[in-house]
Coordinates of C-alpha atoms in Angstrom, one line a residue:
M1 CA 21.0 -118.8 95.5
A2 CA 20.3 -115.1 94.9
K3 CA 18.8 -114.0 91.6
R4 CA 21.2 -112.2 89.3
V5 CA 20.0 -108.9 87.9
A6 CA 21.6 -107.0 85.1
V7 CA 21.5 -103.2 85.6
I8 CA 22.1 -101.2 82.4
G9 CA 23.7 -97.8 83.2
A10 CA 25.3 -96.3 86.3
G11 CA 23.6 -92.9 86.3
V12 CA 21.0 -91.7 88.9
S13 CA 18.6 -94.5 88.3
G14 CA 21.3 -97.1 87.9
L15 CA 22.8 -96.4 91.2
S16 CA 19.4 -96.6 93.0
S17 CA 18.7 -99.9 91.2
I18 CA 21.9 -101.4 92.4
K19 CA 21.1 -100.5 96.0
C20 CA 17.5 -101.7 95.8
C21 CA 18.8 -105.1 94.5
L22 CA 21.1 -105.3 97.4
D23 CA 18.3 -104.3 99.8
E24 CA 16.2 -107.3 98.5
H25 CA 19.2 -109.6 98.6
L26 CA 19.5 -109.9 94.9
E27 CA 22.8 -110.0 93.0
P28 CA 23.3 -107.0 90.7
I29 CA 25.8 -106.5 88.0
C30 CA 25.8 -103.1 86.5
F31 CA 27.2 -102.4 83.0
E32 CA 28.3 -98.8 82.3
R33 CA 29.8 -97.9 78.9
S34 CA 31.7 -94.8 80.2
N35 CA 34.5 -94.9 82.8
D36 CA 32.6 -93.3 85.7
I37 CA 29.2 -93.1 87.4
G38 CA 26.7 -90.3 87.1
G39 CA 25.5 -90.6 83.5
L40 CA 24.7 -87.2 82.1
W41 CA 25.8 -85.5 85.4
K42 CA 29.5 -86.3 84.7
F43 CA 30.6 -83.2 82.8
T44 CA 33.0 -83.6 79.8
E45 CA 34.4 -80.9 77.5
T46 CA 33.1 -82.6 74.4
S47 CA 30.3 -85.1 73.3
K48 CA 32.5 -87.2 71.0
D49 CA 31.6 -90.4 72.8
G50 CA 28.0 -89.8 71.8
M51 CA 26.8 -89.6 75.3
T52 CA 24.6 -86.8 76.5
R53 CA 26.2 -84.7 79.3
V54 CA 25.3 -81.6 81.1
Y55 CA 26.5 -78.2 79.9
K56 CA 29.0 -76.5 82.3
S57 CA 26.6 -73.8 83.7
L58 CA 23.8 -76.2 84.5
V59 CA 22.1 -75.8 87.9
T60 CA 19.5 -78.2 89.3
N61 CA 15.9 -77.3 89.0
V62 CA 14.6 -79.2 92.0
C63 CA 16.0 -78.4 95.4
K64 CA 18.1 -80.8 97.4
E65 CA 15.5 -81.8 100.0
M66 CA 13.0 -82.8 97.2
S67 CA 15.5 -84.5 95.0
C68 CA 17.6 -86.8 97.2
Y69 CA 17.7 -90.6 97.7
S70 CA 15.1 -91.3 100.4
D71 CA 17.5 -92.7 103.0
F72 CA 20.5 -90.5 102.2
P73 CA 19.9 -86.7 102.6
F74 CA 22.3 -84.2 101.2
Q75 CA 24.9 -82.7 103.6
E76 CA 23.4 -79.7 105.3
D77 CA 26.0 -77.3 103.9
Y78 CA 25.2 -78.2 100.3
P79 CA 23.3 -75.4 98.5
N80 CA 19.6 -75.9 97.8
F81 CA 20.2 -75.7 94.1
M82 CA 23.6 -76.8 92.9
N83 CA 25.8 -77.0 89.9
H84 CA 26.6 -80.3 88.2
E85 CA 29.8 -80.8 90.1
K86 CA 28.2 -80.7 93.5
F87 CA 25.4 -83.0 92.4
W88 CA 27.9 -85.5 91.0
N89 CA 29.7 -85.4 94.3
Y90 CA 26.5 -86.3 96.0
L91 CA 26.1 -89.3 93.7
Q92 CA 29.7 -90.4 94.5
E93 CA 29.0 -90.1 98.2
F94 CA 25.9 -92.2 97.8
A95 CA 27.7 -94.9 95.9
E96 CA 30.6 -95.0 98.4
H97 CA 28.3 -95.0 101.4
F98 CA 26.4 -98.0 100.3
D99 CA 29.5 -99.7 98.7
L100 CA 27.9 -99.8 95.2
L101 CA 31.0 -99.3 93.0
K102 CA 32.2 -102.9 93.2
Y103 CA 29.1 -104.0 91.4
I104 CA 29.8 -101.8 88.3
Q105 CA 31.7 -102.9 85.2
F106 CA 32.9 -99.7 83.6
K107 CA 33.8 -99.3 79.9
T108 CA 31.3 -102.1 79.1
T109 CA 28.7 -101.7 76.3
V110 CA 25.6 -103.9 76.2
C111 CA 25.3 -105.3 72.7
S112 CA 22.1 -107.3 73.1
I113 CA 19.4 -108.4 75.6
T114 CA 17.4 -111.4 74.4
K115 CA 14.9 -113.9 75.9
R116 CA 16.2 -117.3 76.7
P117 CA 14.6 -120.2 74.9
D118 CA 12.8 -121.2 78.1
F119 CA 11.8 -117.6 79.0
S120 CA 8.1 -118.4 79.4
E121 CA 9.1 -120.7 82.3
T122 CA 12.2 -119.1 83.8
G123 CA 11.9 -115.4 82.7
Q124 CA 15.7 -115.4 82.1
W125 CA 17.6 -113.2 79.7
D126 CA 20.8 -113.6 77.6
V127 CA 22.9 -110.5 77.9
V128 CA 25.9 -109.9 75.5
T129 CA 28.4 -107.2 76.5
E130 CA 31.6 -105.9 75.1
T131 CA 34.6 -104.6 77.1
E132 CA 37.6 -103.3 75.2
G133 CA 36.8 -105.4 72.1
R134 CA 36.1 -108.6 74.0
Q135 CA 32.5 -110.0 74.1
D136 CA 31.0 -111.9 76.9
R137 CA 27.6 -113.6 77.3
A138 CA 25.8 -114.2 80.6
V139 CA 22.4 -115.3 81.8
F140 CA 20.4 -113.1 84.1
D141 CA 17.2 -113.7 86.1
A142 CA 16.1 -110.1 85.6
V143 CA 17.1 -106.9 83.8
M144 CA 16.8 -103.2 84.8
V145 CA 17.3 -100.7 82.0
C146 CA 18.5 -97.4 83.4
T147 CA 19.9 -95.7 80.3
G148 CA 17.6 -92.6 80.7
H149 CA 15.7 -90.7 78.0
F150 CA 18.5 -88.4 76.9
L151 CA 20.0 -90.8 74.4
N152 CA 19.3 -89.8 70.8
P153 CA 19.1 -86.1 70.0
R154 CA 15.9 -85.2 68.2
L155 CA 16.9 -83.0 65.3
P156 CA 13.8 -82.4 63.2
L157 CA 15.5 -80.8 60.2
E158 CA 12.8 -82.0 57.8
S159 CA 10.3 -79.7 59.6
F160 CA 12.3 -76.6 58.6
P161 CA 12.2 -75.9 54.8
G162 CA 15.4 -74.4 53.5
I163 CA 17.5 -75.6 56.4
H164 CA 19.9 -77.4 54.1
K165 CA 20.6 -74.2 52.2
F166 CA 21.5 -72.4 55.5
K167 CA 25.2 -71.6 55.5
G168 CA 25.6 -70.9 59.2
Q169 CA 26.4 -73.4 62.0
I170 CA 23.7 -75.9 63.0
L171 CA 24.0 -77.9 66.2
H172 CA 21.8 -79.7 68.8
S173 CA 21.9 -78.7 72.4
Q174 CA 23.7 -82.1 73.2
E175 CA 26.8 -80.5 71.6
Y176 CA 26.6 -77.3 73.6
K177 CA 29.0 -77.1 76.6
I178 CA 30.2 -73.5 77.1
P179 CA 29.5 -70.1 75.5
A180 CA 33.0 -69.7 74.1
G181 CA 33.0 -69.5 70.4
F182 CA 29.6 -67.6 70.2
Q183 CA 31.0 -64.1 70.9
D184 CA 29.5 -61.4 68.8
K185 CA 27.3 -63.8 66.8
R186 CA 23.6 -63.7 66.1
V187 CA 22.2 -67.0 67.5
L188 CA 18.8 -68.5 67.0
V189 CA 17.7 -71.0 69.6
I190 CA 14.8 -73.2 68.6
G191 CA 12.7 -74.7 71.4
L192 CA 11.8 -73.2 74.7
G193 CA 12.2 -75.9 77.3
N194 CA 14.5 -75.7 80.3
T195 CA 17.5 -76.3 78.2
G196 CA 16.5 -73.7 75.5
G197 CA 15.9 -71.1 78.2
D198 CA 19.2 -71.8 80.0
I199 CA 21.3 -71.6 76.7
A200 CA 19.5 -68.5 75.5
V201 CA 20.2 -66.7 78.9
E202 CA 23.9 -67.8 79.0
L203 CA 24.6 -66.8 75.4
S204 CA 22.9 -63.4 75.8
R205 CA 26.0 -62.3 77.8
T206 CA 28.4 -63.0 74.9
A207 CA 26.5 -63.2 71.7
A208 CA 25.5 -60.1 69.7
Q209 CA 21.9 -61.1 69.8
V210 CA 19.9 -64.2 70.9
L211 CA 16.6 -65.1 69.2
L212 CA 14.5 -67.7 71.0
S213 CA 11.9 -69.4 68.9
T214 CA 8.8 -71.1 70.5
R215 CA 5.7 -72.7 69.0
T216 CA 3.7 -72.9 72.2
G217 CA 5.0 -70.4 74.7
T218 CA 5.6 -71.3 78.3
W219 CA 5.1 -70.3 81.9
V220 CA 8.3 -69.3 83.5
I221 CA 8.8 -70.0 87.2
N222 CA 11.6 -69.2 89.7
R223 CA 13.6 -71.5 91.8
S224 CA 12.6 -69.5 94.9
S225 CA 9.1 -68.7 96.2
D226 CA 7.7 -65.3 97.2
G227 CA 9.2 -65.8 100.7
G228 CA 12.6 -66.8 99.4
Y229 CA 12.2 -70.5 100.2
P230 CA 12.8 -73.2 97.5
L231 CA 9.6 -73.2 95.4
N232 CA 9.5 -77.0 95.2
M233 CA 9.2 -77.2 98.9
M234 CA 6.3 -74.7 99.0
V235 CA 4.1 -76.1 96.3
T236 CA 4.7 -79.9 96.3
R237 CA 2.6 -80.7 99.4
R238 CA -0.1 -83.2 100.1
H239 CA -2.7 -80.7 101.1
H240 CA -2.2 -78.8 97.9
N241 CA -2.6 -82.0 96.0
F242 CA -5.8 -82.7 97.8
I243 CA -7.2 -79.3 97.0
A244 CA -6.2 -79.7 93.4
Q245 CA -8.2 -82.9 93.2
V246 CA -11.3 -81.4 94.8
L247 CA -11.4 -78.1 92.9
P248 CA -12.9 -77.9 89.4
S249 CA -10.1 -77.8 86.8
C250 CA -11.2 -74.5 85.4
I251 CA -11.0 -72.8 88.8
L252 CA -7.6 -74.4 89.4
K253 CA -6.3 -73.2 86.1
W254 CA -7.5 -69.7 86.7
I255 CA -5.8 -69.6 90.1
Q256 CA -2.5 -70.9 88.7
E257 CA -2.5 -68.5 85.7
R258 CA -3.3 -65.6 88.0
H259 CA -0.4 -66.5 90.3
L260 CA 2.1 -67.1 87.4
N261 CA 1.2 -63.7 85.9
K262 CA 1.7 -62.0 89.2
R263 CA 5.5 -61.7 88.8
F264 CA 5.2 -60.6 85.2
D265 CA 2.6 -60.6 82.5
H266 CA 3.6 -63.4 80.2
A267 CA 1.6 -62.0 77.3
N268 CA 3.7 -58.8 77.4
Y269 CA 6.9 -60.8 77.1
G270 CA 5.7 -63.0 74.2
L271 CA 5.6 -66.1 76.4
N272 CA 1.9 -66.7 76.9
I273 CA 0.7 -70.2 75.8
T274 CA -0.6 -70.4 72.3
K275 CA -4.3 -71.0 72.2
G276 CA -5.1 -74.7 71.8
K277 CA -1.6 -75.8 72.9
K278 CA -0.8 -77.7 76.1
P279 CA 0.5 -75.5 78.9
K280 CA 4.0 -76.1 80.1
K281 CA 6.4 -74.6 82.6
I282 CA 10.1 -74.0 82.7
V283 CA 12.4 -73.0 85.5
N284 CA 14.4 -69.9 84.8
D285 CA 15.3 -67.0 87.1
E286 CA 16.8 -64.8 84.4
L287 CA 14.9 -65.1 81.2
P288 CA 12.3 -62.3 81.9
T289 CA 15.2 -59.9 82.7
C290 CA 17.0 -60.8 79.5
I291 CA 13.9 -60.1 77.5
L292 CA 13.3 -56.9 79.4
C293 CA 16.9 -55.8 78.6
G294 CA 16.7 -56.9 74.9
T295 CA 19.5 -59.4 75.0
V296 CA 17.0 -62.2 74.2
T297 CA 14.2 -61.7 71.7
I298 CA 11.2 -64.1 71.7
K299 CA 10.1 -65.2 68.3
T300 CA 7.3 -67.4 66.9
S301 CA 8.1 -70.7 65.2
V302 CA 10.3 -70.7 62.1
K303 CA 8.5 -71.0 58.8
E304 CA 11.7 -71.5 56.6
F305 CA 15.4 -70.7 56.3
T306 CA 17.3 -69.0 53.6
E307 CA 21.1 -69.1 53.2
T308 CA 21.6 -66.5 55.9
S309 CA 18.2 -65.7 57.5
A310 CA 15.2 -67.1 59.2
V311 CA 11.6 -66.4 58.2
F312 CA 9.0 -66.8 61.0
E313 CA 5.4 -67.7 61.0
D314 CA 4.3 -64.1 61.8
G315 CA 6.0 -62.9 58.6
T316 CA 9.0 -61.3 60.3
V317 CA 12.5 -62.0 59.0
E318 CA 15.8 -62.1 60.9
E319 CA 18.9 -61.5 58.8
N320 CA 22.5 -62.6 59.2
I321 CA 21.9 -65.6 61.5
D322 CA 25.3 -67.1 62.4
V323 CA 24.3 -70.1 64.5
V324 CA 21.1 -72.2 64.9
I325 CA 20.9 -74.3 68.1
F326 CA 18.1 -76.9 68.3
T327 CA 16.9 -77.6 71.8
T328 CA 14.3 -80.0 70.6
G329 CA 14.8 -82.8 73.0
Y330 CA 15.6 -86.5 72.6
T331 CA 14.0 -89.8 71.5
Y332 CA 14.0 -93.1 73.3
S333 CA 16.3 -95.8 72.0
F334 CA 16.9 -99.4 73.0
P335 CA 19.3 -100.8 70.3
F336 CA 20.0 -103.9 72.5
F337 CA 16.4 -105.2 72.3
E338 CA 14.9 -107.3 69.5
E339 CA 11.6 -106.5 67.9
P340 CA 8.8 -106.1 68.9
L341 CA 10.2 -105.3 72.3
K342 CA 12.4 -102.6 70.9
T343 CA 9.5 -100.6 69.6
L344 CA 7.0 -101.4 72.3
C345 CA 9.3 -100.0 75.0
T346 CA 9.3 -96.6 73.3
K347 CA 5.5 -96.3 73.7
K348 CA 4.7 -95.3 77.3
I349 CA 1.1 -96.7 77.1
F350 CA 2.6 -100.2 76.8
L351 CA 4.6 -99.8 80.0
Y352 CA 2.6 -100.7 83.0
K353 CA 3.0 -97.8 85.4
L354 CA 5.8 -96.6 83.1
V355 CA 8.0 -99.5 84.3
F356 CA 7.0 -103.0 83.0
P357 CA 6.5 -103.9 79.3
S358 CA 2.9 -105.2 78.9
N359 CA 3.7 -108.0 76.5
L360 CA 6.0 -110.2 78.6
E361 CA 4.8 -113.4 80.2
K362 CA 7.3 -112.9 83.1
T363 CA 7.8 -109.6 84.8
T364 CA 11.6 -109.8 84.8
L365 CA 12.3 -106.6 82.8
A366 CA 12.0 -103.2 84.3
M367 CA 12.4 -99.8 82.5
I368 CA 13.7 -97.4 85.2
G369 CA 13.7 -93.7 84.8
F370 CA 11.6 -93.3 81.6
I371 CA 9.3 -90.8 83.3
S372 CA 8.5 -87.1 83.2
L373 CA 7.2 -85.9 86.6
T374 CA 6.1 -82.5 88.0
G375 CA 8.7 -83.2 90.7
S376 CA 12.0 -85.0 91.2
I377 CA 12.9 -87.7 88.7
L378 CA 15.5 -89.0 91.0
A379 CA 13.0 -89.7 93.8
G380 CA 10.6 -91.3 91.2
T381 CA 13.2 -93.6 89.8
E382 CA 14.2 -94.8 93.2
L383 CA 10.7 -95.8 94.1
Q384 CA 10.4 -97.5 90.7
A385 CA 13.5 -99.5 91.5
R386 CA 12.2 -100.5 95.0
W387 CA 8.9 -101.7 93.4
A388 CA 10.7 -103.6 90.6
T389 CA 13.1 -105.5 92.8
R390 CA 10.2 -106.6 95.1
I391 CA 8.4 -107.9 92.0
F392 CA 11.6 -109.8 90.9
K393 CA 11.7 -111.3 94.4
G394 CA 8.0 -112.4 94.1
L395 CA 6.9 -110.1 96.9
C396 CA 4.7 -107.9 94.7
K397 CA 2.5 -108.8 91.7
I398 CA 1.2 -107.1 88.6
P399 CA -1.8 -108.0 86.4
P400 CA -1.2 -110.7 83.7
S401 CA 0.3 -109.7 80.4
Q402 CA -2.9 -110.5 78.4
K403 CA -4.9 -108.0 80.4
L404 CA -2.2 -105.3 80.3
M405 CA -1.8 -105.7 76.5
A406 CA -5.6 -105.5 75.9
E407 CA -5.9 -102.3 78.0
A408 CA -2.8 -100.7 76.3
M409 CA -4.1 -101.6 72.8
K410 CA -7.5 -100.2 73.6
K411 CA -5.9 -96.9 74.8
E412 CA -3.8 -96.8 71.6
Q413 CA -6.9 -97.0 69.5
L414 CA -8.7 -94.3 71.4
I415 CA -5.6 -92.0 71.1
E416 CA -5.4 -92.6 67.3
R417 CA -9.1 -91.8 67.0
G418 CA -8.7 -88.6 69.0
L419 CA -11.0 -89.8 71.8
M420 CA -8.3 -89.8 74.4
K421 CA -5.2 -87.8 75.2
D422 CA -1.8 -89.6 75.1
P423 CA -1.0 -90.0 78.8
G424 CA 2.7 -90.2 78.0
A425 CA 2.7 -86.7 76.4
D426 CA 2.2 -84.8 79.6
K427 CA 4.1 -84.6 82.9
I428 CA 2.6 -86.8 85.5
D429 CA 1.6 -85.4 88.9
Y430 CA 4.5 -86.2 91.3
I431 CA 2.6 -87.0 94.5
S432 CA -0.1 -89.0 92.7
Y433 CA 2.5 -91.2 90.9
M434 CA 4.7 -91.7 94.0
D435 CA 1.7 -92.6 96.1
D436 CA 0.5 -95.0 93.5
L437 CA 3.8 -96.9 93.4
A438 CA 4.2 -96.6 97.2
S439 CA 0.8 -98.3 97.7
F440 CA 1.9 -101.3 95.7
I441 CA 5.0 -101.7 97.8
G442 CA 3.2 -100.9 101.1
V443 CA 5.2 -97.8 102.0
K444 CA 2.6 -95.0 101.4
P445 CA 2.3 -92.9 104.5
N446 CA -0.9 -93.6 106.5
I447 CA -1.8 -90.0 107.3
P448 CA -4.8 -90.6 109.7
L449 CA -2.8 -93.2 111.7
L450 CA 0.2 -90.7 111.9
F451 CA -2.1 -88.0 113.3
I452 CA -3.1 -90.4 116.0
K453 CA 0.4 -91.8 116.8
D454 CA 2.6 -88.9 116.0
P455 CA 0.8 -85.6 115.3
R456 CA 3.9 -83.5 114.9
L457 CA 5.2 -85.8 112.2
A458 CA 1.8 -86.1 110.6
W459 CA 1.5 -82.3 110.3
E460 CA 4.8 -82.1 108.5
V461 CA 3.9 -85.0 106.2
F462 CA 0.5 -83.6 105.2
F463 CA 1.0 -79.8 105.3
G464 CA 4.8 -79.7 104.7
P465 CA 6.8 -80.5 101.6
C466 CA 6.4 -84.1 100.2
T467 CA 10.1 -85.0 100.5
P468 CA 11.3 -88.5 99.6
Y469 CA 11.8 -89.5 103.2
Q470 CA 8.1 -89.9 103.6
Y471 CA 8.3 -93.2 101.7
R472 CA 10.7 -94.6 104.3
L473 CA 8.5 -94.1 107.4
M474 CA 6.8 -97.5 107.2
G475 CA 6.6 -100.8 105.4
P476 CA 9.3 -102.6 103.5
G477 CA 12.6 -100.6 103.5
K478 CA 11.6 -98.6 106.5
W479 CA 14.5 -96.3 107.5
D480 CA 14.9 -95.4 111.2
G481 CA 16.2 -91.9 110.3
A482 CA 13.2 -90.9 108.1
R483 CA 11.3 -89.2 110.9
N484 CA 14.2 -87.1 111.9
A485 CA 15.0 -86.3 108.3
I486 CA 11.5 -84.9 107.9
L487 CA 11.5 -82.9 111.1
T488 CA 15.0 -81.4 110.3
Q489 CA 14.5 -80.8 106.5
W490 CA 14.0 -77.0 107.0
D491 CA 17.2 -76.9 109.1
R492 CA 19.2 -78.3 106.1
T493 CA 17.4 -75.9 103.8
L494 CA 18.3 -72.8 105.7
K495 CA 21.8 -73.9 106.8
P496 CA 23.7 -72.9 103.6
L497 CA 21.9 -69.5 103.7
K498 CA 23.1 -68.6 107.2
T499 CA 26.5 -67.3 106.1
R500 CA 26.2 -63.9 107.7
T501 CA 24.9 -63.5 111.3
I502 CA 24.2 -60.1 112.6
P503 CA 24.3 -59.9 116.5
G504 CA 21.1 -58.5 118.0
S505 CA 19.2 -58.6 114.7
F506 CA 15.4 -59.0 115.0
K507 CA 14.3 -62.6 114.8
P508 CA 10.7 -63.2 113.6
A509 CA 8.5 -65.7 115.3
S510 CA 9.3 -69.2 114.1
M511 CA 6.9 -71.3 112.1
S512 CA 6.7 -73.7 115.1
H513 CA 5.3 -70.9 117.2
Y514 CA 2.4 -70.3 114.7
L515 CA 1.9 -74.1 114.4
K516 CA 1.5 -74.4 118.2
A517 CA -0.9 -71.5 118.3
W518 CA -3.1 -72.4 115.3
G519 CA -2.2 -76.0 114.7
A520 CA -5.2 -77.6 116.5
P521 CA -7.9 -75.3 115.0
I522 CA -6.5 -75.6 111.5
L523 CA -6.1 -79.4 111.9
L524 CA -9.7 -79.8 113.0
A525 CA -11.0 -77.6 110.2
S526 CA -9.0 -79.7 107.7
F527 CA -10.4 -82.9 108.9
L528 CA -13.9 -81.5 108.8
L529 CA -13.3 -80.3 105.2
I530 CA -12.0 -83.7 104.2
Y531 CA -14.9 -85.5 106.0
K532 CA -17.6 -83.2 104.5
S533 CA -16.0 -83.4 101.1
S534 CA -16.1 -87.1 101.1
I535 CA -19.8 -87.1 102.3
F536 CA -20.7 -84.5 99.7
L537 CA -19.0 -86.3 96.9
K538 CA -20.8 -89.5 97.9
L539 CA -24.3 -87.9 98.4
V540 CA -24.5 -85.7 95.3
P541 CA -24.6 -88.6 92.8
E542 CA -27.2 -90.4 94.9
K543 CA -29.4 -87.3 95.1
L544 CA -29.1 -86.7 91.4
Q545 CA -30.0 -90.3 90.7
D546 CA -33.1 -90.0 92.9
R547 CA -34.3 -86.9 91.1
L548 CA -33.6 -88.3 87.6
S549 CA -35.2 -91.7 88.3
P550 CA -38.8 -90.5 87.9

């Protein structure tokens, strides 16, 4: 009899979890409190249901080839970066293609998830749900929580003295949908993440003035690279990742900052990172232009509010503020759990590989999608789900809970004493995390073997963009179409751009031409570099030890 798995939420990670359960011959039942799939990608005019949804103008930050399900590429005519409607259509196509909708119970809220009395032996859970006022209780062999991390708006009003005296409108970005209603108003946006940048740019076209307040500053990057290709595909590559691991961090930082300031000097625009603060990046193609044109003004953090104005840390005052929009993020929340599980799951250091709670005797609970990566969240959550379902099936193992808890508590103490940075506070390197999970499953690409068996494919895998298809080339869940998907990924990238063909126009030499001409020498040099680097890294400590021994 197949194990029954409860999947909580039918968004991006919920859909991949259902499919991964089916791939491992498990029996999924998905509970979705709204009436449709897609989670926050299903746009609605209001947020009265308390669910976080996209604002109408939102455009994806990661291009389609880097942010698709690993065995289901986007259609070639889809744009590389798309609005919420097209992305939701893709989710619908995915669900229909793999026949996932019949496993979803819509308009169903999960009230509680509790351990069964015999949990230490069976690992089973009692799940109580409510549908249109009627409650049901069911037993499940495993649970996958896919509710995402955009649940509870973080509205830190206590950090802003005088905010309760302010007479203007106050709202969180969760409530923002369209720019209507902000015409000719002076708007203060607090928080410069991707959402803060997007809202500030959009309102700059209708508001009288937009003020954008940031404590830390940020690096602003474009969706397109210098050559016009999607930036994600140009930078998220295995050989770049290798170089980043070999180079000293100070040199790598200098190179990155020099490149980021090449487009515009962030210091001149008031966007440079505050000394001592963690560097961060946002994707925004228009913010620098809005600052240049004066429609968006960058400000320091707010010191206090009066009835109609905001006083900033640098002593400046902005009068006649009509609206304050907090783009200050969200907090995790798991109201259906009991303590101590409810609190423990909000602390990332207590989640093994950001998936499995460390305190459970049985690994039958997986938290899917509670990650912040430098690349695609969708691709990351899919690999998490593939790993989790194989663990449920008994095909993969993780260390015992006693060991995981001891390690997590030690890290927590080091963080509290300031001896260690909180690993959950920063974005995780995409390729490193994906390869880590892939190695557990047995699907990490074997680059040396690929160079021997299929040099053309190996070249694309190592020197080309690290697209999700790479994790379907071998091992469990291997997809026969993965090789072709990798070799044709640039065709799908360029297809939506080829809308105007000029007869007789000059066609530059193709990339394949240069690869054929220079491929072998560069490949040989790369292997020598890797070989010498490994020898060097091995010998240096030995030589130092020999010299220090006397």
